[in-house]
XYZ file of C-alpha atoms in Angstrom:
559
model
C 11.337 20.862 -25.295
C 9.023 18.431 -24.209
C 7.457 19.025 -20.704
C 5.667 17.486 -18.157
C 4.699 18.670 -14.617
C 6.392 15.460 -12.744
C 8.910 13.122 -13.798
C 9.412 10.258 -12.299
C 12.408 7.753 -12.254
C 11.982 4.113 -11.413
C 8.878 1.907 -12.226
C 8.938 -0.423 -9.034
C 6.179 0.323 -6.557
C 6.951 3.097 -4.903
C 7.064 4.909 -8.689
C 3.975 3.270 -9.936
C 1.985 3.893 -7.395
C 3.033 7.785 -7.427
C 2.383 7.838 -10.855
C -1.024 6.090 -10.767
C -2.076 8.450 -7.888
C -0.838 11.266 -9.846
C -2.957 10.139 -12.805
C -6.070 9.820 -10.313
C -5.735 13.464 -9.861
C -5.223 14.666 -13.856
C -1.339 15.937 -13.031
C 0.736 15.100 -15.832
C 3.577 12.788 -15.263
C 6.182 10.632 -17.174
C 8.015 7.417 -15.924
C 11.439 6.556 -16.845
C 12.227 3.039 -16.412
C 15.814 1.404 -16.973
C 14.388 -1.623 -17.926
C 11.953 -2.682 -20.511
C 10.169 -5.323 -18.576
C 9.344 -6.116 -15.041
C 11.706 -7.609 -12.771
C 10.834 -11.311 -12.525
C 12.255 -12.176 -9.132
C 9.677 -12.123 -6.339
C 11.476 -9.828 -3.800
C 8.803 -8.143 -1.256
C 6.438 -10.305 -0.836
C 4.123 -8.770 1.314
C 1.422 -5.794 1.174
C -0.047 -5.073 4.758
C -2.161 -2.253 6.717
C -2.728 0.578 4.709
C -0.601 -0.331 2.259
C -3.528 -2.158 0.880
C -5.876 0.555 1.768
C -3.645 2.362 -0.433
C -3.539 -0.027 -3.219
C -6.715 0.520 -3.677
C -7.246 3.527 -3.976
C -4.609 2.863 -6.664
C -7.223 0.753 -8.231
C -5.619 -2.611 -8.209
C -7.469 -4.213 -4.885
C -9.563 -5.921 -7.247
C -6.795 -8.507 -8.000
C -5.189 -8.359 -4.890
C -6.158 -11.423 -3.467
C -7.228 -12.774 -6.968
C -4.082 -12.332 -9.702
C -1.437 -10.578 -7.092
C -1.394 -12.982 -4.123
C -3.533 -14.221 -1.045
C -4.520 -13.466 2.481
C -1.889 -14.385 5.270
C -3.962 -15.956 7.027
C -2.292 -17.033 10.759
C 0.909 -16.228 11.487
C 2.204 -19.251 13.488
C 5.426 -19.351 15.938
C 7.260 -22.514 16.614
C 9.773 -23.890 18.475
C 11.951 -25.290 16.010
C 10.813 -26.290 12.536
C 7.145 -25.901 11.234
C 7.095 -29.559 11.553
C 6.231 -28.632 15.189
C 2.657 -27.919 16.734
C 3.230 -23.852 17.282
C 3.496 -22.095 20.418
C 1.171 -19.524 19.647
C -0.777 -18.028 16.636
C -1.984 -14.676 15.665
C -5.017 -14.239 13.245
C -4.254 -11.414 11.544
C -7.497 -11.828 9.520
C -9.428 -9.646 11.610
C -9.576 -6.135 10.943
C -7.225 -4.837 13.215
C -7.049 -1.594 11.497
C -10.667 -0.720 10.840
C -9.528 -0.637 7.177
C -12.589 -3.315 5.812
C -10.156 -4.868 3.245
C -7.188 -7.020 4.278
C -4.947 -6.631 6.713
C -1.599 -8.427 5.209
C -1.802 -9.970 1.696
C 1.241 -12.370 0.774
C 2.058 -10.947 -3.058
C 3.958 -12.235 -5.742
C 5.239 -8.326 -6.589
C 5.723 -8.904 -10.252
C 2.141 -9.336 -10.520
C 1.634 -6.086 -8.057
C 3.837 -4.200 -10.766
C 1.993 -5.510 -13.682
C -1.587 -4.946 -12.117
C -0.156 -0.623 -12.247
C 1.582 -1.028 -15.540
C -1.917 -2.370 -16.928
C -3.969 0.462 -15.171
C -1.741 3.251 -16.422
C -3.195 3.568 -20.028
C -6.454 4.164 -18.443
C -4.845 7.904 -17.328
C -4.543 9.992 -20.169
C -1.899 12.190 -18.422
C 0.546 9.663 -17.384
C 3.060 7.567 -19.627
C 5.370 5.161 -18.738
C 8.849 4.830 -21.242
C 10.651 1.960 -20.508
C 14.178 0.794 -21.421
C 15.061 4.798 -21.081
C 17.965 5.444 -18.544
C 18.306 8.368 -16.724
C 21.930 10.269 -17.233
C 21.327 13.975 -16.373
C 19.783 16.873 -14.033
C 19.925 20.768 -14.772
C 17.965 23.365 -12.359
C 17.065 26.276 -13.740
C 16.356 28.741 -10.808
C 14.633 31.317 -12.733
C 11.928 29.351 -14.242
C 11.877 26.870 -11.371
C 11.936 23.763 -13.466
C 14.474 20.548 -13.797
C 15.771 19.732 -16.871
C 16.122 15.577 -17.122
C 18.064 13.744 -19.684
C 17.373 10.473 -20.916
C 18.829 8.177 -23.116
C 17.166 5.276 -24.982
C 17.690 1.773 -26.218
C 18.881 2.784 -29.388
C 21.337 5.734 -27.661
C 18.762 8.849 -28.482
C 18.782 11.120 -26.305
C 15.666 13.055 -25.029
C 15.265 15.738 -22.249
C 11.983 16.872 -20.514
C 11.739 19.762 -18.502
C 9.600 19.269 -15.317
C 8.645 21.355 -12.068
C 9.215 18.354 -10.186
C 11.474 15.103 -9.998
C 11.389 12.394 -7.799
C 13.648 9.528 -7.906
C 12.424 6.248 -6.821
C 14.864 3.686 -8.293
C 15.927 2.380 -5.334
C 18.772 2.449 -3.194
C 21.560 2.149 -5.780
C 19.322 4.775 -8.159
C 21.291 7.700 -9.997
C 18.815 10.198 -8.495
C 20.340 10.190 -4.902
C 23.848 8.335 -6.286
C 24.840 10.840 -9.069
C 22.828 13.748 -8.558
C 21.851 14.225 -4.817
C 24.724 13.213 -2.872
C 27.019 15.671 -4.181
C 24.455 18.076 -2.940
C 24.890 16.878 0.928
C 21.938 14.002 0.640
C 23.063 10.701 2.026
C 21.600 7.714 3.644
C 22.320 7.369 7.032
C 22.261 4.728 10.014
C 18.193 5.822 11.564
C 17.500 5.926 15.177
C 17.257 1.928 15.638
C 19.519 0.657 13.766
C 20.299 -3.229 12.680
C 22.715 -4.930 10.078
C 21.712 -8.628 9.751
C 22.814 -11.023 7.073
C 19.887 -14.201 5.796
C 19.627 -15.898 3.134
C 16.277 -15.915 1.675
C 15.399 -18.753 -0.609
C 12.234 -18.344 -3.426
C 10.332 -21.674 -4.156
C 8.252 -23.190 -6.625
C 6.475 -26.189 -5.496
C 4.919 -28.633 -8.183
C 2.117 -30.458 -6.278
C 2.758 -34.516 -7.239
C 0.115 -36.768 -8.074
C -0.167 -40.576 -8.769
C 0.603 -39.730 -12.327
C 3.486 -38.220 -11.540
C 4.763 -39.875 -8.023
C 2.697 -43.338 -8.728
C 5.486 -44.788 -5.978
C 4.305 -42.233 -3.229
C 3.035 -44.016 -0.105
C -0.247 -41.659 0.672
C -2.089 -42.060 -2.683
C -2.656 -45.651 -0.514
C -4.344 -44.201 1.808
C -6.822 -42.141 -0.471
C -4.864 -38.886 0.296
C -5.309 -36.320 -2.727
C -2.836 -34.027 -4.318
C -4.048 -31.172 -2.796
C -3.829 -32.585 0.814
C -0.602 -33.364 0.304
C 0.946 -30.037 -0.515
C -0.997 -28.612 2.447
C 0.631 -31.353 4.898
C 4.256 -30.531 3.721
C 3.525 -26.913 2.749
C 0.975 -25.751 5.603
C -0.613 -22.530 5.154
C -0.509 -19.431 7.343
C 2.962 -17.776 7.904
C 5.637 -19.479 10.416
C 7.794 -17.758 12.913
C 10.567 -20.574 13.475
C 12.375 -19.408 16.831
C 15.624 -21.530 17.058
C 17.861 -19.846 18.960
C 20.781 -21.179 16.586
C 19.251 -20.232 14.073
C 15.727 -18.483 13.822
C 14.059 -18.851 10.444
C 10.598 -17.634 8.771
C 8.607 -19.793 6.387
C 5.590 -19.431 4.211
C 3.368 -19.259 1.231
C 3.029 -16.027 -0.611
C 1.463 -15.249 -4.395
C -1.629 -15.650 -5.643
C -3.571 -19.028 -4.834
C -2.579 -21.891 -6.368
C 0.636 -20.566 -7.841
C 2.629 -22.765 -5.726
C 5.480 -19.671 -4.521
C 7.381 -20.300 -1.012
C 9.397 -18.175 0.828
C 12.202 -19.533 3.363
C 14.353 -16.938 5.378
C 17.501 -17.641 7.597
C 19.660 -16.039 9.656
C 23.790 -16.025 8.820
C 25.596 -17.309 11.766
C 29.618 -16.512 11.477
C 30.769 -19.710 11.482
C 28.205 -20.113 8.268
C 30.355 -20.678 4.734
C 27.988 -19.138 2.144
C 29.927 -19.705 -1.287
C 27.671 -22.490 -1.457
C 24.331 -21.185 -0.168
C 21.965 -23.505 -2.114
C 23.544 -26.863 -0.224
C 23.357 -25.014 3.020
C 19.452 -24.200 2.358
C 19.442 -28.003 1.069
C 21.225 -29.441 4.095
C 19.193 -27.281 6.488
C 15.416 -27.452 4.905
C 15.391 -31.255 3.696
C 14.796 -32.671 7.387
C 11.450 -30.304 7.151
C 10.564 -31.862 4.445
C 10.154 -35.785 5.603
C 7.325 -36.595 8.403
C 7.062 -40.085 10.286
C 4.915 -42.007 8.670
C 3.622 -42.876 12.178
C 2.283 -39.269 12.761
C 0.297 -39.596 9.636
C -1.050 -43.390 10.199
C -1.166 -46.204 11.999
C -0.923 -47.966 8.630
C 2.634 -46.024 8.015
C 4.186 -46.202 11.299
C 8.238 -47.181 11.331
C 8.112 -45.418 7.610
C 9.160 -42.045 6.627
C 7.314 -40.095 4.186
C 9.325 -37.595 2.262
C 8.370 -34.913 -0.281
C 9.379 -35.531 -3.565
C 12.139 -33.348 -4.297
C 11.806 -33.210 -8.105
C 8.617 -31.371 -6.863
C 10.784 -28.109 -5.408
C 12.399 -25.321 -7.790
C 14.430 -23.261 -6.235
C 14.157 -19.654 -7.738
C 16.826 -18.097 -6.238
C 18.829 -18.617 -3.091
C 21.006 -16.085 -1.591
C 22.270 -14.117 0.930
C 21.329 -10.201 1.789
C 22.326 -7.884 4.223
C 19.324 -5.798 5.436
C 19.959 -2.476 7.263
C 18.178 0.361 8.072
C 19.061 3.843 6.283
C 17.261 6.968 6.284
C 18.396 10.386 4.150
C 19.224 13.314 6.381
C 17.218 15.113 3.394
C 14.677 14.352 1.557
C 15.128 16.201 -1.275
C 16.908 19.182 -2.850
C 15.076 21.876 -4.612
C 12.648 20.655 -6.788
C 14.198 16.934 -6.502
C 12.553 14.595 -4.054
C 13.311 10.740 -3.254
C 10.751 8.405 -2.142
C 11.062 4.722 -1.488
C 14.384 2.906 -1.318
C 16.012 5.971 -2.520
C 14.855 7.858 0.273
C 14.812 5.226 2.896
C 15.891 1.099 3.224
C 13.821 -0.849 5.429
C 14.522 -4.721 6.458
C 11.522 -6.419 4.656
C 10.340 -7.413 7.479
C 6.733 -7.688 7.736
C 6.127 -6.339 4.750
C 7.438 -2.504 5.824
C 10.298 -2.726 2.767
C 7.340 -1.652 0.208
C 4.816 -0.963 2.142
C 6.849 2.504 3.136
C 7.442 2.980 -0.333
C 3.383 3.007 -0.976
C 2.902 5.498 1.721
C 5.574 7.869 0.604
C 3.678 7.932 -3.097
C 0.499 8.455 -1.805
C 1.501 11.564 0.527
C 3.583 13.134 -2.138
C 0.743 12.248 -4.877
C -1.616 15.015 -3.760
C 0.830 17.202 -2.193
C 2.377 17.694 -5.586
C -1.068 17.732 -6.929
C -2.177 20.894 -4.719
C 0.972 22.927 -5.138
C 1.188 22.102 -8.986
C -2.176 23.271 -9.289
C -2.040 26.617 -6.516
C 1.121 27.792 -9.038
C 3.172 27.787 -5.360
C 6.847 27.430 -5.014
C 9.281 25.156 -4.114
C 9.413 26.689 -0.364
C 5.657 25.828 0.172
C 5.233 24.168 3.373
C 2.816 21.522 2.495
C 6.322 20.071 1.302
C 8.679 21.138 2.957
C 8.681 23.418 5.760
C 8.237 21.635 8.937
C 9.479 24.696 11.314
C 6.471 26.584 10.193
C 4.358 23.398 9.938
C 5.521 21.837 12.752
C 2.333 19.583 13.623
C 1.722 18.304 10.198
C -1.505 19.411 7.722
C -4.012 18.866 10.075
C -5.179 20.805 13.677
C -4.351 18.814 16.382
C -6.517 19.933 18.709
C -9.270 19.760 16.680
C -9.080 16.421 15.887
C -6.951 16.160 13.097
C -3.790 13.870 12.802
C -5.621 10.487 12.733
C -6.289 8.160 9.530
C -10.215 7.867 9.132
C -11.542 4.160 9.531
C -13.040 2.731 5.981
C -15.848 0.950 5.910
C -18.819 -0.400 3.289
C -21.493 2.758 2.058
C -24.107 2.709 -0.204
C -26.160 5.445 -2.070
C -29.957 4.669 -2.177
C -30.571 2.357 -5.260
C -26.997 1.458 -5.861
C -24.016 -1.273 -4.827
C -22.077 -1.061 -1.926
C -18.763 0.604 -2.007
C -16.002 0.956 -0.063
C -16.026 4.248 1.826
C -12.363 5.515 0.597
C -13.623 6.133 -2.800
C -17.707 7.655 -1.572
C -15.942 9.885 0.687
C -12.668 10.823 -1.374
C -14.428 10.986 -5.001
C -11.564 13.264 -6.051
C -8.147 12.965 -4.842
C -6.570 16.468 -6.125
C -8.164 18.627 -3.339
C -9.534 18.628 0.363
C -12.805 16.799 0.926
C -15.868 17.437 3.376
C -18.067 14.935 5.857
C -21.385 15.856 6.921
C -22.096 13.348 9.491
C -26.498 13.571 9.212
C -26.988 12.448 12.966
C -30.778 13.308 13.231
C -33.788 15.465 11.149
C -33.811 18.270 13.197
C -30.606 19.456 13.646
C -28.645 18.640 10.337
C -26.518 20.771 8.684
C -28.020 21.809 5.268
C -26.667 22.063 1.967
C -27.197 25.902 1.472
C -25.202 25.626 4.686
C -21.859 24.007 3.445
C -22.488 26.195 0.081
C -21.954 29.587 2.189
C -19.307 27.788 4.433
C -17.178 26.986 1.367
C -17.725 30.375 -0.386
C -17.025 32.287 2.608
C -13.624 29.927 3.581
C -12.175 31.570 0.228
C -9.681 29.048 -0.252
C -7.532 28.352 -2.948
C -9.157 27.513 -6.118
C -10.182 23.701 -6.300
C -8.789 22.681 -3.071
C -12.284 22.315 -1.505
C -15.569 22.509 -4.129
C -19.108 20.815 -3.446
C -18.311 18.201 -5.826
C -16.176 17.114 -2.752
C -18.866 17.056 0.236
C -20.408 13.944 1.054
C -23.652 13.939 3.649
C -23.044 10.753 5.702
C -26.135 9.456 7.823
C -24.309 7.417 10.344
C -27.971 5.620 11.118
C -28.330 3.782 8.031
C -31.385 3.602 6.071
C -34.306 3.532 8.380
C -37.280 5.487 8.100
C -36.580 8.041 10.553
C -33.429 9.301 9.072
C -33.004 8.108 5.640
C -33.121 11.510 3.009
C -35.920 13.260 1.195
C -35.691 11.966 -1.994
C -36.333 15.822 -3.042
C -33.403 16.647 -0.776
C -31.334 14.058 -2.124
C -31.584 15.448 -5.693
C -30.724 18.722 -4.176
C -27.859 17.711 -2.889
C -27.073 16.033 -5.844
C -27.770 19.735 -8.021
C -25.197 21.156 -5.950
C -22.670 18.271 -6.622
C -22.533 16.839 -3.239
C -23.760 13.241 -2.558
C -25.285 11.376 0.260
C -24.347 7.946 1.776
C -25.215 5.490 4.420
C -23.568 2.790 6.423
C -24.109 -1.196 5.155
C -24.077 -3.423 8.295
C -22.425 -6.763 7.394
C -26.160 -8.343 7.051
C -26.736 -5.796 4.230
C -23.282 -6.735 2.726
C -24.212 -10.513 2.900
C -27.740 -10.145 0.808
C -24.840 -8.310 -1.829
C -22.980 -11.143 -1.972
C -20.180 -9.192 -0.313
C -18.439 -11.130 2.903
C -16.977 -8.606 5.298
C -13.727 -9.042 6.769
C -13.484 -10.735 9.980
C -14.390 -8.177 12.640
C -16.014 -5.816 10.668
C -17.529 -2.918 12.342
C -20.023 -0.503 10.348
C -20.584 2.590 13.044
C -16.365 2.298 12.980
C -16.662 5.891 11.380
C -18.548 7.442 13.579
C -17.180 6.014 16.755
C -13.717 6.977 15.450
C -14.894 10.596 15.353
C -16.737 11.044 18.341
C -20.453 12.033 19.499
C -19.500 16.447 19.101
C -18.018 15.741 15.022
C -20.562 16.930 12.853
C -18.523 18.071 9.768
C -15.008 16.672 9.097
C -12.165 18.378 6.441
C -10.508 14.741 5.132
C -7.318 15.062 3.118
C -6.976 13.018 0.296
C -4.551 10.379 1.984
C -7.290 8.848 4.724
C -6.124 11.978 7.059
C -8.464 13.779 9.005
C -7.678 17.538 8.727
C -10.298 18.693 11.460
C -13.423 18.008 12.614
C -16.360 20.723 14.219
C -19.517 20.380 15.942
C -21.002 23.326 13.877
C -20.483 24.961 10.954
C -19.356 28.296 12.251
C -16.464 25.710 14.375
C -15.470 24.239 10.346
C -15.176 28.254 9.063
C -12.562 28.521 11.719
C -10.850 25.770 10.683
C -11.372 26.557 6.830
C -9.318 30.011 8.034
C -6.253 28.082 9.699
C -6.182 26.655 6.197
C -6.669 29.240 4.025
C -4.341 30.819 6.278
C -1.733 28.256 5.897
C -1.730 29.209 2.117
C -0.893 32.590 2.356
């Protein structure tokens, strides 16, 4: 029988992105999709805070703001339509999360999908099988494995055996529906709860031009196409707060694609077996302006967007609540996702929950796969004997570190996230370099790491990074001789790029970006830092004889 060490069911992106993670690491996985191609209708249509951290270190942020969508921008609240000057506005350009990449990106998420699908084939031990639908789950206590059964387009059907499944299709999926639930696993009302009913209407706007619209009153005036659209269509996202009816408005896909998004509440007077001539009777007054707040030259006119320029993609109503399971999984089966959790979409929380779940599970699975330990292993499951978390609290652990730009000496800057976290399957080690005298040494770390005796591969000098927090200046910058002997021993040494540096790279930093963010994060006493592979901070020390202890409390935590 054909096996594989996790299966996976549903390619949206709470699978993908657990299977792309997975195939970061070397762990061998299989996707089973339902469906042969992606799902065309835009329905999340927004990545934000780490979520896009996360993405990538998927390996996708490339064509995040390029092929998958766009920067926010300002989010804009009004009183009343858009049509109004707002109230107040909120950049959310700046770098609120000391992240260096964007905050919020407006997607289009059939191109998120297809970005994955496209990087899969790059992992030799990951596969995705489309059009295969899953129909069957058998444990098998004594050799700890699941046995799945699948059955194709052409009615074959296939079975893998796996140490681990994890059902992400959703909230409707077969993994909690048909095989979970009757096992006590349910979704349940959370600790804030809301049921609310909108109808949320998909766009696509054609921009007109005197070609097209020779009869439109503005090509007079020497207005262009592309001035147009952003007069009727204004960028940024809007907040519209009518107390009858609040609404939320905005552009989202990649630039120029022409994708709008318009939300409303359901009132219960509201007759929704026609839903498109509500939206139609409710939206068209946005859509004319006086002519008189455009030009003197148009006053007592009204200038209306053409409607032959607005497709509507889809236009219905949905019902968002907020479910949690009262268990996550059940023996070796584990839901992530919708199946695990439904989220209004709301600010972008819908997916980007989804994202997180794959990347903690990703190396989780990874370590215990790899460690040969059982399906009672903490790191998964236990939280009575775990109660804090994988990290030491008091010791600084628990917090996400900042990301920021590095550079080695005589290459391109990089984004910290992958210089720090080089390989995601294990534990990984800072050496902040503060000053000549007093740095810890790499025959140092070597003892520290042999003497730890922790589980094979979960920390190795492959993984330690010496980070001089100063930059490159000539009172701290690296032998070159100690360099390469760092370099023997597999670690690697990095500096800070200030956002002049980035600039003479052709690289514009994010609004707000801050290059000692690392090291202020940490504090003046953190000298060596245990990161897990998800942005987490283990621990931090002041000395290497503080790390050992640390290194116990994990090796410890193995045991």
């Amino acid at each position: 029988m054909e096996e594989s060490t996790v299966v996976i069911v549903g390619a949206g992106p709470s699978g993908l992105a657990l299977g792309a993670l997975l195939g970061r690491m070397n762990t061998k996985v299989i996707i089973l999709e339902r469906d042969t191609e992606v799902c065309e209708d835009p329905r999340g249509i927004v990545v934000n805070g780490d979520a896009v951290r996360i993405s990538y270190q998927i390996g996708i942020g490339e064509g995040l703001t390029k092929r998958i969508g766009k920067d926010i921008g300002v989010l804009n609240f009004h009183r009343g339509s858009f049509r109004t000057s707002p109230f107040m506005t909120f950049d959310i350009n700046v770098d609120w999360a000391k992240q260096s990449v964007s905050n919020n990106v407006t997607q289009f998420q059939p191109n998120y999908e297809r970005e994955i699908r496209a990087l899969l084939p790059s992992f030799p031990s990951v596969e995705l099988r489309t059009g295969c639908e899953v129909f069957s789950r058998r444990e098998h206590e004594e050799s700890e494995s699941t046995v799945v059964g699948y059955r194709t387009l052409d009615g074959q059907e296939d079975f893998i055996r796996t140490w681990w499944l994890v059902g992400a299709d959703g909230k409707r999926g077969v993994v909690r529906k048909k095989f979970l639930e009757p096992e006590g696993v349910r979704q349940e009302d959370g600790a804030w709860t809301y049921v609310g009913t909108w109808v949320a209407i998909n766009l696509k706007i054609t921009t007109p031009t005197p070609d097209s619209h020779p009869e439109f009153p503005l090509w007079k005036l020497g207005w262009t196409p592309e001035r147009v659209h952003d007069l009727f269509w204004p960028s940024g996202f809007h907040f519209c707060n009518d107390s009858r009816r609040p609404s939320v408005s905005g552009r989202f896909g990649p630039p120029g694609s022409g994708f709008w998004r318009h939300e409303y509440s359901v009132e219960p007077t509201d007759d929704l077996s026609d839903c498109e001539g509500q939206f139609w009777s409710l939206f068209s007054p946005w859509m004319v302006i006086p002519g008189s707040a455009i030009s003197n030259a148009l006053r007592g006119t009204q200038v209306e967007f053409p409607s032959d320029c607005i497709q509507v993609i889809r236009c219905r109503p949905f019902t968002f609540a907020t479910k949690i399971v009262n268990k996550w999984f059940s023996n070796r089966t584990m839901l992530i996702g919708d199946a695990a959790h439904v989220f209004p979409p709301f600010g972008g929380q819908g997916i980007a929950t989804g994202i997180r779940d794959a990347q903690s599970l990703a190396w989780r699975l990874t370590v215990m796969s790899r460690m040969g330990v059982g399906k009672e292993d903490k790191l998964v499951y236990n939280h009575q004997s775990c109660p804090e978390g994988f990290f030491i609290g008091d010791k600084g652990g628990g917090k996400k570190l900042a990301q920021i730009w590095v550079r080695r000496l005589g290459e391109a800057p990089q984004l910290s996230d992958s210089a720090f976290l080089r390989d995601l399957s294990g534990l990984s080690l800072l050496v902040l370099v503060r000053d000549r005298e007093n740095r810890t040494t790499v025959e140092d770390v070597e003892r520290l790491i042999k003497q730890a005796d922790l589980p094979e591969g979960l920390l190795r000098m492959e993984n330690v990074t010496f980070y001089h927090i100063h930059g490159r200046t000539a009172d701290n910058v690296v032998m070159k001789d100690e360099e390469a002997r760092h370099q023997d021993e597999g670690a690697a040494d990095y500096y800070p790029c200030s956002a002049a540096e980035l600039l003479t790279e052709g690289i514009k930093p994010i609004q707000g970006y801050d290059w000692t963010a690392v090291q202020d994060q940490l504090g003046p006493r953190a000298n060596l830092v245990l990161l897990r592979p998800d942005f987490f901070v283990h621990s931090a020390a002041s000395t290497v004889d503080e790390m050992a202890a640390n290194l116990r409390v994990v090796r410890e935590y193995f045991v």
